[in-house]
mmCIF file of C-alpha atoms in Angstrom:
data_model
loop_
_atom_site.group_PDB
_atom_site.id
_atom_site.type_symbol
_atom_site.label_atom_id
_atom_site.label_comp_id
_atom_site.label_asym_id
_atom_site.label_seq_id
_atom_site.Cartn_x
_atom_site.Cartn_y
_atom_site.Cartn_z
ATOM 1 C CA MET A 17 -6.232 -2.233 -15.318
ATOM 2 C CA SER A 18 -2.349 -2.157 -14.952
ATOM 3 C CA GLU A 19 -0.042 -1.693 -18.008
ATOM 4 C CA ARG A 20 3.634 -0.664 -18.636
ATOM 5 C CA SER A 21 4.263 3.015 -18.762
ATOM 6 C CA PRO A 22 6.592 3.932 -21.629
ATOM 7 C CA ARG A 23 8.210 6.939 -19.978
ATOM 8 C CA LYS A 24 9.050 4.987 -16.699
ATOM 9 C CA THR A 25 10.235 1.976 -18.715
ATOM 10 C CA VAL A 26 12.733 4.080 -20.712
ATOM 11 C CA PHE A 27 13.950 5.839 -17.540
ATOM 12 C CA TRP A 28 14.666 2.592 -15.720
ATOM 13 C CA LEU A 29 16.225 0.916 -18.680
ATOM 14 C CA ALA A 30 18.407 4.106 -19.389
ATOM 15 C CA SER A 31 19.552 4.005 -15.837
ATOM 16 C CA ALA A 32 20.359 0.325 -16.258
ATOM 17 C CA VAL A 33 22.322 0.903 -19.296
ATOM 18 C CA ALA A 34 24.279 3.816 -17.575
ATOM 19 C CA ALA A 35 25.051 1.398 -14.610
ATOM 20 C CA GLY A 36 26.007 -1.451 -16.987
ATOM 21 C CA LEU A 37 28.394 0.856 -18.693
ATOM 22 C CA VAL A 38 29.985 2.124 -15.486
ATOM 23 C CA ALA A 39 30.337 -1.594 -14.388
ATOM 24 C CA LEU A 40 31.877 -2.367 -17.660
ATOM 25 C CA LEU A 41 34.417 0.431 -17.419
ATOM 26 C CA VAL A 42 35.362 -0.640 -13.935
ATOM 27 C CA TYR A 43 35.874 -4.424 -14.676
ATOM 28 C CA LEU A 44 37.754 -3.683 -17.988
ATOM 29 C CA ASN A 45 40.284 -1.419 -16.439
ATOM 30 C CA PRO A 46 40.525 -2.332 -12.915
ATOM 31 C CA THR A 47 44.111 -0.840 -12.464
ATOM 32 C CA ALA A 48 42.803 2.717 -13.371
ATOM 33 C CA THR A 49 39.842 2.316 -11.140
ATOM 34 C CA VAL A 50 41.916 1.580 -8.213
ATOM 35 C CA GLU A 51 44.472 4.507 -8.993
ATOM 36 C CA LEU A 52 41.428 6.779 -9.522
ATOM 37 C CA LEU A 53 40.135 5.885 -6.081
ATOM 38 C CA GLY A 54 43.523 6.761 -4.398
ATOM 39 C CA GLY A 55 45.409 3.502 -4.466
ATOM 40 C CA ARG A 56 44.899 0.028 -2.857
ATOM 41 C CA VAL A 57 45.900 0.770 0.658
ATOM 42 C CA ARG A 58 44.191 4.156 1.313
ATOM 43 C CA SER A 59 40.727 3.186 -0.096
ATOM 44 C CA GLY A 60 39.962 -0.416 0.209
ATOM 45 C CA GLN A 61 36.317 0.222 0.784
ATOM 46 C CA ALA A 62 35.938 2.532 -1.947
ATOM 47 C CA VAL A 63 37.567 0.171 -4.384
ATOM 48 C CA ALA A 64 35.532 -2.689 -3.079
ATOM 49 C CA GLY A 65 32.481 -0.268 -3.724
ATOM 50 C CA ALA A 66 33.573 0.596 -7.217
ATOM 51 C CA PHE A 67 33.559 -3.169 -8.131
ATOM 52 C CA VAL A 68 30.100 -4.183 -6.291
ATOM 53 C CA LEU A 69 28.028 -1.078 -6.603
ATOM 54 C CA PRO A 70 27.874 -0.703 -10.406
ATOM 55 C CA PRO A 71 26.680 -4.300 -11.000
ATOM 56 C CA LEU A 72 24.091 -4.039 -8.116
ATOM 57 C CA ALA A 73 22.823 -0.628 -9.479
ATOM 58 C CA PHE A 74 22.377 -2.407 -12.892
ATOM 59 C CA VAL A 75 20.393 -5.247 -11.345
ATOM 60 C CA ALA A 76 18.305 -2.917 -9.383
ATOM 61 C CA CYS A 77 17.535 -0.883 -12.368
ATOM 62 C CA ILE A 78 16.248 -4.050 -14.268
ATOM 63 C CA VAL A 79 14.269 -5.058 -11.463
ATOM 64 C CA LEU A 80 12.721 -1.732 -11.043
ATOM 65 C CA THR A 81 11.939 -1.500 -14.896
ATOM 66 C CA PHE A 82 9.554 -4.442 -14.234
ATOM 67 C CA LEU A 83 8.251 -3.590 -10.847
ATOM 68 C CA VAL A 84 7.477 0.189 -10.791
ATOM 69 C CA ALA A 85 7.231 0.994 -14.580
ATOM 70 C CA ARG A 86 3.362 0.519 -14.363
ATOM 71 C CA ARG A 87 0.430 2.692 -14.684
ATOM 72 C CA TRP A 88 -3.424 2.351 -14.197
ATOM 73 C CA ARG A 89 -5.844 2.620 -16.851
ATOM 74 C CA VAL A 90 -9.696 2.444 -16.881
ATOM 75 C CA ARG A 91 -11.696 0.576 -19.405
ATOM 76 C CA GLY A 92 -11.969 3.437 -21.934
ATOM 77 C CA GLY A 93 -8.160 3.731 -22.234
ATOM 78 C CA GLY A 94 -7.561 6.870 -20.260
ATOM 79 C CA VAL A 95 -4.671 6.938 -17.559
ATOM 80 C CA LEU A 96 -5.663 7.243 -13.726
ATOM 81 C CA LYS A 97 -3.914 10.028 -12.361
ATOM 82 C CA ASN A 98 -3.618 11.098 -8.749
ATOM 83 C CA PRO A 99 -3.772 14.851 -8.840
ATOM 84 C CA VAL A 100 -4.949 15.475 -5.117
ATOM 85 C CA ILE A 101 -3.898 13.621 -2.080
ATOM 86 C CA LEU A 102 -4.244 15.691 1.222
ATOM 87 C CA GLY A 103 -3.077 14.421 4.806
ATOM 88 C CA VAL A 104 -5.080 15.718 7.763
ATOM 89 C CA ARG A 105 -5.163 15.146 11.434
ATOM 90 C CA ALA A 106 -7.359 12.935 13.357
ATOM 91 C CA GLY A 107 -10.791 14.163 14.024
ATOM 92 C CA PHE A 108 -11.102 16.294 10.984
ATOM 93 C CA PRO A 109 -14.445 15.524 9.416
ATOM 94 C CA LEU A 110 -13.091 14.311 5.992
ATOM 95 C CA GLU A 111 -16.446 12.775 5.377
ATOM 96 C CA ASN A 112 -18.081 16.311 4.962
ATOM 97 C CA VAL A 113 -15.438 17.119 2.466
ATOM 98 C CA LEU A 114 -16.174 13.800 0.677
ATOM 99 C CA THR A 115 -19.914 14.735 0.613
ATOM 100 C CA ALA A 116 -19.003 18.220 -0.931
ATOM 101 C CA LEU A 117 -16.770 16.704 -3.468
ATOM 102 C CA GLU A 118 -19.371 14.100 -4.555
ATOM 103 C CA VAL A 119 -21.493 16.985 -5.851
ATOM 104 C CA GLY A 120 -18.344 19.236 -6.809
ATOM 105 C CA SER A 121 -19.445 19.506 -10.409
ATOM 106 C CA ALA A 122 -22.704 21.058 -9.616
ATOM 107 C CA ARG A 123 -21.776 22.918 -6.425
ATOM 108 C CA ARG A 124 -18.087 24.066 -6.802
ATOM 109 C CA GLY A 125 -18.106 26.375 -3.818
ATOM 110 C CA PRO A 126 -18.602 23.825 -1.116
ATOM 111 C CA ALA A 127 -16.134 21.463 -2.765
ATOM 112 C CA ILE A 128 -13.257 23.974 -2.886
ATOM 113 C CA GLU A 129 -14.078 25.307 0.850
ATOM 114 C CA GLY A 130 -13.846 21.588 1.844
ATOM 115 C CA LEU A 131 -10.477 21.251 0.222
ATOM 116 C CA ALA A 132 -9.175 24.425 1.645
ATOM 117 C CA ALA A 133 -10.396 23.392 5.160
ATOM 118 C CA ALA A 134 -8.592 20.012 4.754
ATOM 119 C CA ARG A 135 -5.391 21.843 3.819
ATOM 120 C CA LEU A 136 -5.604 23.718 7.030
ATOM 121 C CA ALA A 137 -6.119 20.663 9.075
ATOM 122 C CA ASN A 138 -2.643 19.393 7.806
ATOM 123 C CA GLY A 139 -1.673 16.080 9.374
ATOM 124 C CA ASP A 140 -0.715 12.492 8.693
ATOM 125 C CA ASP A 141 -3.421 10.471 10.351
ATOM 126 C CA ARG A 142 -5.918 10.320 7.484
ATOM 127 C CA LEU A 143 -5.500 10.934 3.650
ATOM 128 C CA LEU A 144 -7.992 12.267 1.207
ATOM 129 C CA THR A 145 -6.895 10.882 -2.293
ATOM 130 C CA ILE A 146 -8.671 11.682 -5.624
ATOM 131 C CA TRP A 147 -7.931 9.533 -8.626
ATOM 132 C CA SER A 148 -9.147 10.674 -12.044
ATOM 133 C CA SER A 149 -9.074 10.179 -15.879
ATOM 134 C CA GLU A 150 -9.908 13.360 -17.788
ATOM 135 C CA ARG A 151 -10.257 11.218 -20.997
ATOM 136 C CA ASP A 152 -12.999 8.877 -19.470
ATOM 137 C CA LEU A 153 -14.451 11.260 -17.060
ATOM 138 C CA VAL A 154 -13.820 8.785 -14.358
ATOM 139 C CA MET A 155 -13.137 9.985 -10.659
ATOM 140 C CA VAL A 156 -12.484 7.868 -7.623
ATOM 141 C CA ILE A 157 -12.363 9.584 -4.243
ATOM 142 C CA ALA A 158 -10.984 7.590 -1.263
ATOM 143 C CA ILE A 159 -10.361 8.144 2.528
ATOM 144 C CA LEU A 160 -7.356 6.310 3.745
ATOM 145 C CA ARG A 161 -6.177 5.885 7.494
ATOM 146 C CA VAL A 162 -2.579 5.864 8.374
ATOM 147 C CA ASP A 163 -1.363 3.650 11.015
ATOM 148 C CA GLY A 164 2.322 3.584 11.366
ATOM 149 C CA ASN A 165 3.610 2.212 8.168
ATOM 150 C CA ALA A 166 0.380 0.596 7.134
ATOM 151 C CA VAL A 167 -2.389 2.519 5.163
ATOM 152 C CA TRP A 168 -5.863 1.330 5.495
ATOM 153 C CA ILE A 169 -8.964 2.116 3.400
ATOM 154 C CA ASP A 170 -11.214 4.014 5.894
ATOM 155 C CA SER A 171 -14.283 3.931 3.896
ATOM 156 C CA GLU A 172 -15.447 2.428 0.565
ATOM 157 C CA PRO A 173 -13.965 4.639 -2.159
ATOM 158 C CA VAL A 174 -16.697 6.590 -4.129
ATOM 159 C CA MET A 175 -16.652 6.543 -7.860
ATOM 160 C CA LEU A 176 -18.405 9.520 -9.384
ATOM 161 C CA ALA A 177 -20.576 9.218 -12.499
ATOM 162 C CA PRO A 178 -19.206 10.852 -15.717
ATOM 163 C CA ASP A 179 -21.704 13.740 -15.199
ATOM 164 C CA SER A 180 -20.202 14.532 -11.939
ATOM 165 C CA TYR A 181 -16.608 14.732 -13.156
ATOM 166 C CA PHE A 182 -14.780 17.930 -12.249
ATOM 167 C CA ASP A 183 -11.068 18.974 -12.755
ATOM 168 C CA ALA A 184 -9.719 18.040 -9.180
ATOM 169 C CA GLU A 185 -6.312 19.746 -9.765
ATOM 170 C CA ALA A 186 -8.041 23.092 -10.665
ATOM 171 C CA TYR A 187 -10.201 22.940 -7.528
ATOM 172 C CA ASP A 188 -7.021 22.157 -5.251
ATOM 173 C CA ARG A 189 -5.231 25.012 -6.906
ATOM 174 C CA GLU A 190 -8.152 27.169 -5.923
ATOM 175 C CA ALA A 191 -8.494 25.845 -2.583
ATOM 176 C CA ARG A 192 -4.691 26.619 -1.912
ATOM 177 C CA ARG A 193 -5.365 30.103 -3.034
ATOM 178 C CA LEU A 194 -8.139 30.388 -0.819
ATOM 179 C CA ARG A 195 -6.355 29.026 2.171
ATOM 180 C CA ASP A 196 -3.393 31.403 1.486
ATOM 181 C CA HIS A 197 -5.702 34.492 1.551
#
């Protein structure tokens, strides 16, 4: 379920207020703005930009407040976060990593080794993404395929049962350390 994120909303509204104040200052004192930018003849484009960009920034921030200030929640009320997203090259057996992650709470070693192997196979053809809500013990693991600018779901996402939940971020940190040694 999607809902408005208070932090993102405040950020975009504060940005809109700042852009609105700049636009107001520019329009209330156009002579000073022109002089500040070097005079009418030398900086015509800068002057035009000063009068056009602040209102455009204001409008863009207002639009972004409604478009991107969202977050996803699960039924119990927890926020779904994306603590792990790994890009791998084509041909890397992500399905094996997915299988290891499905039993990651019971068998920590294979899950961490799978994440470390995925980190070594760095690429941009396929993505392993893990979404989780610690509050609700919900975890969704998906494999995505990247095709140019399009991203496709490569296989049906796997939703783990609450008793299979594990801290994906901690596993990923451990996999990073394992890979670096």
